[in-house]
PDB file of C-alpha atoms in Angstrom:
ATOM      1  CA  UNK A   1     132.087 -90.180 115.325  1.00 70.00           C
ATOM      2  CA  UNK A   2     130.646 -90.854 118.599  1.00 86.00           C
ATOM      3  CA  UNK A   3     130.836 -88.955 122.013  1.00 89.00           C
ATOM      4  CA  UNK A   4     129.685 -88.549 125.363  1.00 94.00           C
ATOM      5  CA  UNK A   5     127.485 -85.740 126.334  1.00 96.00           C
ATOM      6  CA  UNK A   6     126.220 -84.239 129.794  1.00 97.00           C
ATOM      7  CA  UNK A   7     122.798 -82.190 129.934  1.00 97.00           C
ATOM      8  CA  UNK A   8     122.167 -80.685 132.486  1.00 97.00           C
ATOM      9  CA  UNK A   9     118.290 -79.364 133.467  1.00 95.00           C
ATOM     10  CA  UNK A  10     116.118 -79.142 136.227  1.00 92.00           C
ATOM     11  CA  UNK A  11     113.661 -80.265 133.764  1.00 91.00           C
ATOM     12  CA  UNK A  12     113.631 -83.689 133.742  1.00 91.00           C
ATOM     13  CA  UNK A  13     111.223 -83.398 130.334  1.00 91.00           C
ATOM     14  CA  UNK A  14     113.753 -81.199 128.864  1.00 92.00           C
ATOM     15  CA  UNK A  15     116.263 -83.649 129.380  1.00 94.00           C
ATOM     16  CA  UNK A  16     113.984 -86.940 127.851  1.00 92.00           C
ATOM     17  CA  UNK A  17     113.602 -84.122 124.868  1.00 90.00           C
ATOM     18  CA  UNK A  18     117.159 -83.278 124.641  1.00 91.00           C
ATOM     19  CA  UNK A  19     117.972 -87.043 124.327  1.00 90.00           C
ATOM     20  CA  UNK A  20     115.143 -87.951 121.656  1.00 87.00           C
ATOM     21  CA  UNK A  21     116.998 -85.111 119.606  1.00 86.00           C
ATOM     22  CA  UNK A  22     120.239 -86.888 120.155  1.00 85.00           C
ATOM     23  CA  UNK A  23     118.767 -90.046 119.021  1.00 84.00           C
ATOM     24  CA  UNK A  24     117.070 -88.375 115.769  1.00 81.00           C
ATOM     25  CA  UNK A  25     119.983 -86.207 114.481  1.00 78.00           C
ATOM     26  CA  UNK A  26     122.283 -89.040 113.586  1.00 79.00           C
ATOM     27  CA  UNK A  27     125.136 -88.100 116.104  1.00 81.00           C
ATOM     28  CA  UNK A  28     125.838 -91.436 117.314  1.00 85.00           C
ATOM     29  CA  UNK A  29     126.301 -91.059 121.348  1.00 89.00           C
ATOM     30  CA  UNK A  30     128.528 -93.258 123.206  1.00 92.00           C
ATOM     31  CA  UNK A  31     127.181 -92.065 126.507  1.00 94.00           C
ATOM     32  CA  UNK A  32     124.322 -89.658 127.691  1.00 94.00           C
ATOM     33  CA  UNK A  33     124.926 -88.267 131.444  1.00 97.00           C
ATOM     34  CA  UNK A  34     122.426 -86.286 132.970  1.00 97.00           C
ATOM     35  CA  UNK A  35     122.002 -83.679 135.938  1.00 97.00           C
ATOM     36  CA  UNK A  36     119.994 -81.965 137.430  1.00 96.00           C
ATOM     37  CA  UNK A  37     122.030 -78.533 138.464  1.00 97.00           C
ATOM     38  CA  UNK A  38     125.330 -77.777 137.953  1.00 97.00           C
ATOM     39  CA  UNK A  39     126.568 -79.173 141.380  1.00 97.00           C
ATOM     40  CA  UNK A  40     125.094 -82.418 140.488  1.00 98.00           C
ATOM     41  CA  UNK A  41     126.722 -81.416 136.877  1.00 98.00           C
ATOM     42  CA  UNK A  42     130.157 -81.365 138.600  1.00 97.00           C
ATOM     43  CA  UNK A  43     129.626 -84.728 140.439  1.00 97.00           C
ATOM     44  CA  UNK A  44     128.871 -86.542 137.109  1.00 97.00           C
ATOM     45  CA  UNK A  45     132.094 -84.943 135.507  1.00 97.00           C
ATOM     46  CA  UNK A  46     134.562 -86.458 139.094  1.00 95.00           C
ATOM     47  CA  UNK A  47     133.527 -89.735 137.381  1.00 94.00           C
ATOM     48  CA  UNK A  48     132.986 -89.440 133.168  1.00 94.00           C
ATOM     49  CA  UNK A  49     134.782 -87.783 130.853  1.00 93.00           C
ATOM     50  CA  UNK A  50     132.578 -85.791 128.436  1.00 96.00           C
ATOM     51  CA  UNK A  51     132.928 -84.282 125.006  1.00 95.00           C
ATOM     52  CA  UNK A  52     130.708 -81.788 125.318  1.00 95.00           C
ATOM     53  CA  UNK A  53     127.759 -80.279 127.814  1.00 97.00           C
ATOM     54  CA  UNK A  54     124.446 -78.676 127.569  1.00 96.00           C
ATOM     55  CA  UNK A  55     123.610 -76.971 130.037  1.00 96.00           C
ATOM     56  CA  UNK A  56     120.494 -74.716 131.223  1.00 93.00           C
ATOM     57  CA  UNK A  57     120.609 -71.384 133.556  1.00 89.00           C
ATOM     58  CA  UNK A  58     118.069 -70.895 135.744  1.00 86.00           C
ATOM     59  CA  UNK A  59     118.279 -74.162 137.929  1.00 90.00           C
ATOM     60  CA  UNK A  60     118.207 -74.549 142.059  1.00 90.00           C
ATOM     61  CA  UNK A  61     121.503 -74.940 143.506  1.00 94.00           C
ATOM     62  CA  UNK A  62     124.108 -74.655 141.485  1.00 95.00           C
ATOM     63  CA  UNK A  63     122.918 -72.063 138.370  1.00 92.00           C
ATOM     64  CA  UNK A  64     124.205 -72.524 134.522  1.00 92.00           C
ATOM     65  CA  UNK A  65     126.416 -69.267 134.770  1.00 92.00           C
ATOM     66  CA  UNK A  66     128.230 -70.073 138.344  1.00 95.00           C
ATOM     67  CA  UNK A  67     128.430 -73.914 136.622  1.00 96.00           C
ATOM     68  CA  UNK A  68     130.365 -72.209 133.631  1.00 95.00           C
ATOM     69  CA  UNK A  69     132.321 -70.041 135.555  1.00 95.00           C
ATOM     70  CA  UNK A  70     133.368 -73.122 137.892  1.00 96.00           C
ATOM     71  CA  UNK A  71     134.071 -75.457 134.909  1.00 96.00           C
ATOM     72  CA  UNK A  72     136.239 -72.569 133.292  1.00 94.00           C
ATOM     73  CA  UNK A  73     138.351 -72.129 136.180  1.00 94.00           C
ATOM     74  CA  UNK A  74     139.066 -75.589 136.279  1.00 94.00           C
ATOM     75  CA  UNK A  75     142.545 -77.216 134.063  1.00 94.00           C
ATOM     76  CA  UNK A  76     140.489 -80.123 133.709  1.00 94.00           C
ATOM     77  CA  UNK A  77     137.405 -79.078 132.302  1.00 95.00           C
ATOM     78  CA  UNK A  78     138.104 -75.785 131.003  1.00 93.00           C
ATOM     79  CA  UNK A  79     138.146 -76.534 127.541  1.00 93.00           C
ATOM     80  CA  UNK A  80     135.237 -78.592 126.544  1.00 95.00           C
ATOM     81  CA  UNK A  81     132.364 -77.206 124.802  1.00 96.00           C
ATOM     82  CA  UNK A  82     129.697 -75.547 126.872  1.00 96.00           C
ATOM     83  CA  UNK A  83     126.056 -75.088 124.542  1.00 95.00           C
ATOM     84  CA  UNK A  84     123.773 -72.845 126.675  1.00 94.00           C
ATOM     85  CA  UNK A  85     120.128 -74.159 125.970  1.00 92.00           C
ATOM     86  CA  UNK A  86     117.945 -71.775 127.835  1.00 87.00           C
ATOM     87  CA  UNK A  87     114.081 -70.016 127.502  1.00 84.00           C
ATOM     88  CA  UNK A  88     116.317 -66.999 128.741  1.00 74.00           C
ATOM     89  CA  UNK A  89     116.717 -65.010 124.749  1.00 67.00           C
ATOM     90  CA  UNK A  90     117.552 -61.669 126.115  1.00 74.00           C
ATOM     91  CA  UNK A  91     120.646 -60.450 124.530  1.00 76.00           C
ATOM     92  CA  UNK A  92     121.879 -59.628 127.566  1.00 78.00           C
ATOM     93  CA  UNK A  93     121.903 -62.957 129.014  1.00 78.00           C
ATOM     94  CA  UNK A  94     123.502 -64.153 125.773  1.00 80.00           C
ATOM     95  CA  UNK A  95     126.267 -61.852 125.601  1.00 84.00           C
ATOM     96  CA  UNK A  96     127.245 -62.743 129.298  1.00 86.00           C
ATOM     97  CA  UNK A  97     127.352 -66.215 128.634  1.00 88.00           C
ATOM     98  CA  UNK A  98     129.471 -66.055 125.391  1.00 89.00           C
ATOM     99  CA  UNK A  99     131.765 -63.706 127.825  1.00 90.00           C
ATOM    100  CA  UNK A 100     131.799 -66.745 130.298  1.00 89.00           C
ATOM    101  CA  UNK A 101     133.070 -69.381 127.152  1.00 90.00           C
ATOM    102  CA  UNK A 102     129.914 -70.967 126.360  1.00 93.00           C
ATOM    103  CA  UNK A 103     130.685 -71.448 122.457  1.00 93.00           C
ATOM    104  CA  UNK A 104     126.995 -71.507 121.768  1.00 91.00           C
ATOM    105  CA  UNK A 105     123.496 -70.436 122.719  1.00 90.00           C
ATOM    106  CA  UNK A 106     120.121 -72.181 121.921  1.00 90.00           C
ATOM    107  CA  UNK A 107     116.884 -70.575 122.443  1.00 87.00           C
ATOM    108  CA  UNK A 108     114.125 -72.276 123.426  1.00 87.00           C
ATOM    109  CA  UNK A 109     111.696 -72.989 121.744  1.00 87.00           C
ATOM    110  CA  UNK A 110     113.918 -74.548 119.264  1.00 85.00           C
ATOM    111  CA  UNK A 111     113.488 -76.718 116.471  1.00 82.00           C
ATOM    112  CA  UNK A 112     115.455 -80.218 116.355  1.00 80.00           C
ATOM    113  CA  UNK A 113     117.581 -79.229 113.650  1.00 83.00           C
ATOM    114  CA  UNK A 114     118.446 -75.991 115.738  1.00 86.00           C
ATOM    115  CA  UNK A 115     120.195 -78.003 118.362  1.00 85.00           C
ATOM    116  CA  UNK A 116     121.725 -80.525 116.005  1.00 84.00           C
ATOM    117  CA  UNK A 117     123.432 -77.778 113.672  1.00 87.00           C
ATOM    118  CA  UNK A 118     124.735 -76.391 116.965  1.00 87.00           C
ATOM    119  CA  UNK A 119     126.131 -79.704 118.108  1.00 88.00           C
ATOM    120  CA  UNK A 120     127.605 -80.349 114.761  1.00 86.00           C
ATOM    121  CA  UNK A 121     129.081 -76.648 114.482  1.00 88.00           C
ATOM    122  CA  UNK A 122     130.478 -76.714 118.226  1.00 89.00           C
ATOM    123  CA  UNK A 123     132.055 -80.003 117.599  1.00 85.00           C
ATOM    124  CA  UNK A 124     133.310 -79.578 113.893  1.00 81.00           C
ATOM    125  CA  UNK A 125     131.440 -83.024 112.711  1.00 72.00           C
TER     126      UNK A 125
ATOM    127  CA  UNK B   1      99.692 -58.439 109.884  1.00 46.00           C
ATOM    128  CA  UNK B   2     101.870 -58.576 113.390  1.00 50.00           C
ATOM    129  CA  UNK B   3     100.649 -55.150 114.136  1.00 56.00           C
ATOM    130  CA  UNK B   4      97.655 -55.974 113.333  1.00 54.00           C
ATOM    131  CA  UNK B   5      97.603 -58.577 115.680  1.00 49.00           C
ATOM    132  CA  UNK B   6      99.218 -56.093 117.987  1.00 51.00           C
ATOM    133  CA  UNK B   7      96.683 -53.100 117.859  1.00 55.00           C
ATOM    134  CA  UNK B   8      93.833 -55.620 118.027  1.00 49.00           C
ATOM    135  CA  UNK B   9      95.023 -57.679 120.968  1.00 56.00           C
ATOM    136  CA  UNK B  10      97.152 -55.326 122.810  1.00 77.00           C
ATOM    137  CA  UNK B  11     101.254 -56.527 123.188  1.00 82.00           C
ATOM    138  CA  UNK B  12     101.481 -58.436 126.258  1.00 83.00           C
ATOM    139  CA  UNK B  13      98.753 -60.638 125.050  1.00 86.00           C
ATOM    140  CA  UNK B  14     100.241 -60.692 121.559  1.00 88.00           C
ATOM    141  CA  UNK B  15     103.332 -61.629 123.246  1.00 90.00           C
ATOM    142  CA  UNK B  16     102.417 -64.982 124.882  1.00 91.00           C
ATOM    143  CA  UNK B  17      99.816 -66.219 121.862  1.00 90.00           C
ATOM    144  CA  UNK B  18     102.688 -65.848 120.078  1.00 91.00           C
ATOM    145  CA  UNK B  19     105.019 -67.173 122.131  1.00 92.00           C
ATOM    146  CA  UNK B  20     102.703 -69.970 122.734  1.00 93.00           C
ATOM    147  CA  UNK B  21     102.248 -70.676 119.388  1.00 91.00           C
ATOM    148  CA  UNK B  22     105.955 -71.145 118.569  1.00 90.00           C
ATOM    149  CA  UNK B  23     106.535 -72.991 121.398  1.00 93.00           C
ATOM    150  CA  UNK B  24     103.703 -75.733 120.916  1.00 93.00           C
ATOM    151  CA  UNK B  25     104.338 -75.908 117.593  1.00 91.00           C
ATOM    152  CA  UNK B  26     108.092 -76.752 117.361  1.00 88.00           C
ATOM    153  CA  UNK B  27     108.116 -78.757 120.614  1.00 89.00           C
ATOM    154  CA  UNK B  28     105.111 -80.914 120.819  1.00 91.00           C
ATOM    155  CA  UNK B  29     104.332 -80.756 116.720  1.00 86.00           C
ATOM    156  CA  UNK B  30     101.130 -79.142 117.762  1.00 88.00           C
ATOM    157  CA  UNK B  31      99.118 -78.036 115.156  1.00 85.00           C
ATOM    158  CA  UNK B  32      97.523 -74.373 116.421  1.00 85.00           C
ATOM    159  CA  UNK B  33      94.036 -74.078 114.633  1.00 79.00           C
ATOM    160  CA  UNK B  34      92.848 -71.056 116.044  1.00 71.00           C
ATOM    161  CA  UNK B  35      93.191 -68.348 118.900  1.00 65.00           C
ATOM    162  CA  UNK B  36      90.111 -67.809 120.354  1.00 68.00           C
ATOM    163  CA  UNK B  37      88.642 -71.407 121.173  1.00 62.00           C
ATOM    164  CA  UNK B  38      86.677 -72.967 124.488  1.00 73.00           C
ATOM    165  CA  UNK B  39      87.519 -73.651 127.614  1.00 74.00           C
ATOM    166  CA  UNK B  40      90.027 -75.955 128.468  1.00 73.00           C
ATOM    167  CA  UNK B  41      87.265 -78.302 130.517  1.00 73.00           C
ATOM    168  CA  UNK B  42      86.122 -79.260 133.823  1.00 67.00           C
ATOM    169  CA  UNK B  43      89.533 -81.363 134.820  1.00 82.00           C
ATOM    170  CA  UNK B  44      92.130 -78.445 133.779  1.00 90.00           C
ATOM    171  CA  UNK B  45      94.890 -77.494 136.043  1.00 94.00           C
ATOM    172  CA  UNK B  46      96.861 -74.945 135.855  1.00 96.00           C
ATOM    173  CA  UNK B  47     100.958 -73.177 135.988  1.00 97.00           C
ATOM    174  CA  UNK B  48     102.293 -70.522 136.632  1.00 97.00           C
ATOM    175  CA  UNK B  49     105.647 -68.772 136.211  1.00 95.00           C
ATOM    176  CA  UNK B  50     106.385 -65.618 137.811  1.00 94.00           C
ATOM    177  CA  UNK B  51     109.211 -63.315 136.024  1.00 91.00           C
ATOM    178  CA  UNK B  52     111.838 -60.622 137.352  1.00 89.00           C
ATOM    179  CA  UNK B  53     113.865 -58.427 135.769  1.00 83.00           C
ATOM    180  CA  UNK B  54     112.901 -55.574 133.152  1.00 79.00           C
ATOM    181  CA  UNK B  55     109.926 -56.734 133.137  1.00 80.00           C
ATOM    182  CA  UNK B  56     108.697 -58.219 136.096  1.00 88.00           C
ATOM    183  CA  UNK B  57     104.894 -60.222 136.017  1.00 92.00           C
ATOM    184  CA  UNK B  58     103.057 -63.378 135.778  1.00 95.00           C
ATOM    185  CA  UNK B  59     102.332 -66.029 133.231  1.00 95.00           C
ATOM    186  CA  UNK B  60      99.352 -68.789 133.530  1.00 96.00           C
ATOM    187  CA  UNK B  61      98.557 -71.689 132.102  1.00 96.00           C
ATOM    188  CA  UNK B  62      95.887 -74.024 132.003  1.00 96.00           C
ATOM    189  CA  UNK B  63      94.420 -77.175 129.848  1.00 95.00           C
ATOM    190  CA  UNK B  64      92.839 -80.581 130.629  1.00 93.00           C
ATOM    191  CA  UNK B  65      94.885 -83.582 131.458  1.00 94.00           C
ATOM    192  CA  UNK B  66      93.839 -85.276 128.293  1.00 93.00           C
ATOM    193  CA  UNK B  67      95.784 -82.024 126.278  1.00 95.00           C
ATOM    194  CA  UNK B  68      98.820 -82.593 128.518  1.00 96.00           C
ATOM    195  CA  UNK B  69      99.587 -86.204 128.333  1.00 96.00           C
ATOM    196  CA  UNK B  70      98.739 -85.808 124.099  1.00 95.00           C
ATOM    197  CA  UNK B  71     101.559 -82.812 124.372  1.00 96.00           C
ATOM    198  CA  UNK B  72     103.626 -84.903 126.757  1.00 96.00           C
ATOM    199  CA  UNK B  73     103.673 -87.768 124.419  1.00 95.00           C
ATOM    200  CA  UNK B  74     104.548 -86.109 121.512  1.00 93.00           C
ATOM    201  CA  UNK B  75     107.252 -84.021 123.285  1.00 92.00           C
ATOM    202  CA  UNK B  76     108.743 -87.197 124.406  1.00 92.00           C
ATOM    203  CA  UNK B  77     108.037 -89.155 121.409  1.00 89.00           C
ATOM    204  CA  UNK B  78     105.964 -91.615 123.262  1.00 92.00           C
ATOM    205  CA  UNK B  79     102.672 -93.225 121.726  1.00 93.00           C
ATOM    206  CA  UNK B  80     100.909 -92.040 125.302  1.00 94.00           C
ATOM    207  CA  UNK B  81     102.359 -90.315 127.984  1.00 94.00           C
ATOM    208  CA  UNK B  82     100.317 -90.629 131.977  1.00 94.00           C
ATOM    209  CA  UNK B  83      98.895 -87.546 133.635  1.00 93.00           C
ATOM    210  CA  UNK B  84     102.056 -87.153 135.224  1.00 93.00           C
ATOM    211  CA  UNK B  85     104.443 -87.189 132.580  1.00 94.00           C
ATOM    212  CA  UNK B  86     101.645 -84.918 131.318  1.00 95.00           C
ATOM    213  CA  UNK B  87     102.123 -82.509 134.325  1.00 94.00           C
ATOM    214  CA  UNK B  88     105.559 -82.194 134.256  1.00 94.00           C
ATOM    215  CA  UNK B  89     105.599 -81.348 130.396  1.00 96.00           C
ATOM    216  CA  UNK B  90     102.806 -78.590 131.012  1.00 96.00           C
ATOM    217  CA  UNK B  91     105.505 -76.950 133.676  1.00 95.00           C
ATOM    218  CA  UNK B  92     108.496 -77.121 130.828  1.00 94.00           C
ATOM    219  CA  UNK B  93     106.247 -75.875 128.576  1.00 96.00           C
ATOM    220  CA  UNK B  94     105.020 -72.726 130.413  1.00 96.00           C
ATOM    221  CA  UNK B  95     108.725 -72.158 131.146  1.00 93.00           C
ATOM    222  CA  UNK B  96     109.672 -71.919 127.644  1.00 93.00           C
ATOM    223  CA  UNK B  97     106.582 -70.073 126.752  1.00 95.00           C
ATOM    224  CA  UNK B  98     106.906 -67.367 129.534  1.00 94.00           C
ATOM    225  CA  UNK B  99     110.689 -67.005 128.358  1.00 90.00           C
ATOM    226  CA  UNK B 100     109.964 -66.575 125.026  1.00 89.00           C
ATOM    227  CA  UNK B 101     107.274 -64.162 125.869  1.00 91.00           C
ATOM    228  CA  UNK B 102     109.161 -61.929 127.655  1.00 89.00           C
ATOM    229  CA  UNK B 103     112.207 -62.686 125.957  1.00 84.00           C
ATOM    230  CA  UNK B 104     110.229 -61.298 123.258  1.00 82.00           C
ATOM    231  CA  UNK B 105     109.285 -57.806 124.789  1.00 80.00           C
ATOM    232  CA  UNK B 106     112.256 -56.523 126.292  1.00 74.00           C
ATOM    233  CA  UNK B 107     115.258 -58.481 124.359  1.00 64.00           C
ATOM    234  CA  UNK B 108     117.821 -56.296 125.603  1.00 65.00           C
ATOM    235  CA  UNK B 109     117.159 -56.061 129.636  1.00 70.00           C
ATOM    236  CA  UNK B 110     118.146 -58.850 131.985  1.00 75.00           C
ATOM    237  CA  UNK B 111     115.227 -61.579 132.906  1.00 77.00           C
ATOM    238  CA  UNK B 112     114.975 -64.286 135.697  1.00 83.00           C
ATOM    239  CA  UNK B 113     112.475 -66.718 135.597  1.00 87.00           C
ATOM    240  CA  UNK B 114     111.024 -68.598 138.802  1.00 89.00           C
ATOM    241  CA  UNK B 115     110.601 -72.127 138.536  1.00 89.00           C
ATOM    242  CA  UNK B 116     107.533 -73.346 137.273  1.00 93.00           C
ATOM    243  CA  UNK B 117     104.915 -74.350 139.832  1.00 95.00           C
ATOM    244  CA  UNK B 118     101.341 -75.098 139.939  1.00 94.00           C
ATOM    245  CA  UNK B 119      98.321 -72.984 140.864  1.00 92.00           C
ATOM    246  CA  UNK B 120      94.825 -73.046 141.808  1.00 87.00           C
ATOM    247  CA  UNK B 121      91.955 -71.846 139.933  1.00 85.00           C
ATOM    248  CA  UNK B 122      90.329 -71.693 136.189  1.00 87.00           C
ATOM    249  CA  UNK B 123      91.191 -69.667 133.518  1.00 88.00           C
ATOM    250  CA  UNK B 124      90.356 -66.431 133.424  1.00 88.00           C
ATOM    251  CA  UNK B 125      87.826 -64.762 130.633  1.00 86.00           C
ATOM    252  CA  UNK B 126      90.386 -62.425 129.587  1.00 85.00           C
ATOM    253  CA  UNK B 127      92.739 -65.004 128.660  1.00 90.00           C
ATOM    254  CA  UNK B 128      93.820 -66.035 125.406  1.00 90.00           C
ATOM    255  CA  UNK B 129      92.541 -69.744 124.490  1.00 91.00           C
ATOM    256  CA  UNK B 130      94.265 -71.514 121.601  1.00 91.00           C
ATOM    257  CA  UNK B 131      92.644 -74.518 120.126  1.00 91.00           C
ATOM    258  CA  UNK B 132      94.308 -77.388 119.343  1.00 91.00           C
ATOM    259  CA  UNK B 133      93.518 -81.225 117.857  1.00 87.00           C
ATOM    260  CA  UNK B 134      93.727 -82.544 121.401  1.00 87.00           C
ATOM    261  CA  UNK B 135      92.214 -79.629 122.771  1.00 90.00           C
ATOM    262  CA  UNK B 136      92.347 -76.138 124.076  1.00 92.00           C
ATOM    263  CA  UNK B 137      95.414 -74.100 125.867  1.00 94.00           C
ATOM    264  CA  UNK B 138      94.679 -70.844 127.947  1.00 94.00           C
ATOM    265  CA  UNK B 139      97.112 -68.614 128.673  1.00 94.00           C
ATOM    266  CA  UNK B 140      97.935 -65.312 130.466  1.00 93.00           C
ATOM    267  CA  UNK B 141     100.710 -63.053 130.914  1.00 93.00           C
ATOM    268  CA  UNK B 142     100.400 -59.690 133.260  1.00 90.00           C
ATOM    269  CA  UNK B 143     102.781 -57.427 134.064  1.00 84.00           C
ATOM    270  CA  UNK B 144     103.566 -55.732 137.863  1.00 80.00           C
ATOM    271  CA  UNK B 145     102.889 -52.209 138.096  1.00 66.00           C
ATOM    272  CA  UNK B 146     105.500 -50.678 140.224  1.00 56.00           C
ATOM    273  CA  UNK B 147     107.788 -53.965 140.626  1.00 51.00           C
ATOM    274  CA  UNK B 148     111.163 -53.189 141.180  1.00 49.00           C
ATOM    275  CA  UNK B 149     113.144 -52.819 137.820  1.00 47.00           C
ATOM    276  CA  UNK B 150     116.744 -53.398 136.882  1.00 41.00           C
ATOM    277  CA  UNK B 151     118.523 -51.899 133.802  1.00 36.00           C
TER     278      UNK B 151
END
């Protein structure tokens, strides 16, 4: 199975990490799109389909929960997979973002494995 | 042996060696040897991450450039990584540490985290310095007495 992923961090190093995880977990990617925000997040999806997104929360701009709420609202993109990967691990912030439709919420730190089992459980490979 | 830890070194300091510890370890393979080592040398920089929320404060970090572009390589997966890559690992880094940290103390209150940024000066002797293979880490975390706080 192969598919086409957007992360989206503010964190340019977070999003070189994200990718070597891709790369080591065996879930062959057909294309990696990357953004900085979710505004830039929403540009990216006007020209590339996407199986699934990671996204993180506290960015400039455009935040992960009014990204969320925006791709939610939307016929288009309203039903693929949102996997919050945030340092935010305040139940709280978790509950609110399960509330929004994110299907999933990683922690970090987090070990590889951590974000591949999530991948694989979001997606059902 | 965590409140051990805990009655000996206080929480908030507890907190962030911990939290430092995890992170460093599962990120950048780091291998922690110790918690009390030197200082992180003449060339260290430093971050900082200020916090809001239920618990509203201040996290610092400092270490040598040699330390960051070791833990920038192997967060990467690079064989080296430049003092720049370096850099902007050390500000993910003290993101995810300062989350965790706090995450850590009040898991049930809400939490906003200001972008990581850099800041002047050296390491203070109160903070907690964790040795490493490629070096040492220092790190702080205060809290604000009287900052506004929201349920």
């Amino acid at each position: 199975m192969s598919i086409s992923v957007l992360v989206v961090d503010d964190s340019s190093a977070m999003r070189a990490f994200i990718r070597r995880v891709f790369m080591l977990s065996g879930v062959e990617i057909a294309e990696y799109h990357q953004a900085g925000n979710g505004k830039e997040a929403l540009s990216v999806l006007e020209g590339h389909w996407v199986d699934l997104i990671l996204t993180d929360i506290n960015m400039p701009v455009m935040d992960g929960e009014e990204f969320l709420a925006r791709l939610r609202q939307d016929e288009l993109y309203k039903d693929i997979p949102v996997i919050v990967v945030s340092t935010d691990g305040t139940e709280h912030r978790m509950q609110r973002l399960i509330a929004l439709g994110a299907k999933d919420y990683v922690s970090k730190p987090f070990a590889p494995e951590t974000l591949r089992s999530g991948v694989e459980r979001v997606l059902g490979v | 042996m965590e409140q051990e830890l805990a009655e000996k070194m206080g929480p908030l300091r507890q907190a962030v060696t911990e939290a430092a510890q995890r992170v460093l370890e599962a990120m950048c393979f780091a291998d922690v040897t110790g918690a009390e080592g030197e200082d992180p040398g003449g060339d260290a920089f430093g971050v900082e991450v200020r916090f809001h929320g239920s618990e509203n404060g201040l996290f610092r970090m400092w270490m040598n450039d040699a330390v960051a572009c070791r833990l920038a390589a192997d967060f990467l997966g690079l064989e080296e990584a430049g003092p720049e890559e370096g850099r902007q690992v050390a500000l993910e880094l003290a993101n995810m540490i300062c989350g965790s940290a706090v995450s850590h103390l009040s898991r049930s209150g809400a939490l906003r985290l200001d972008p990581p940024r850099a800041c002047a000066g050296t390491a203070p002797e109160g903070a907690t310095r964790l040795a490493l293979d490629a070096g040492v880490v220092a790190v702080t975390l205060d809290e604000f007495e009287g900052a506004e706080k929201h349920p």
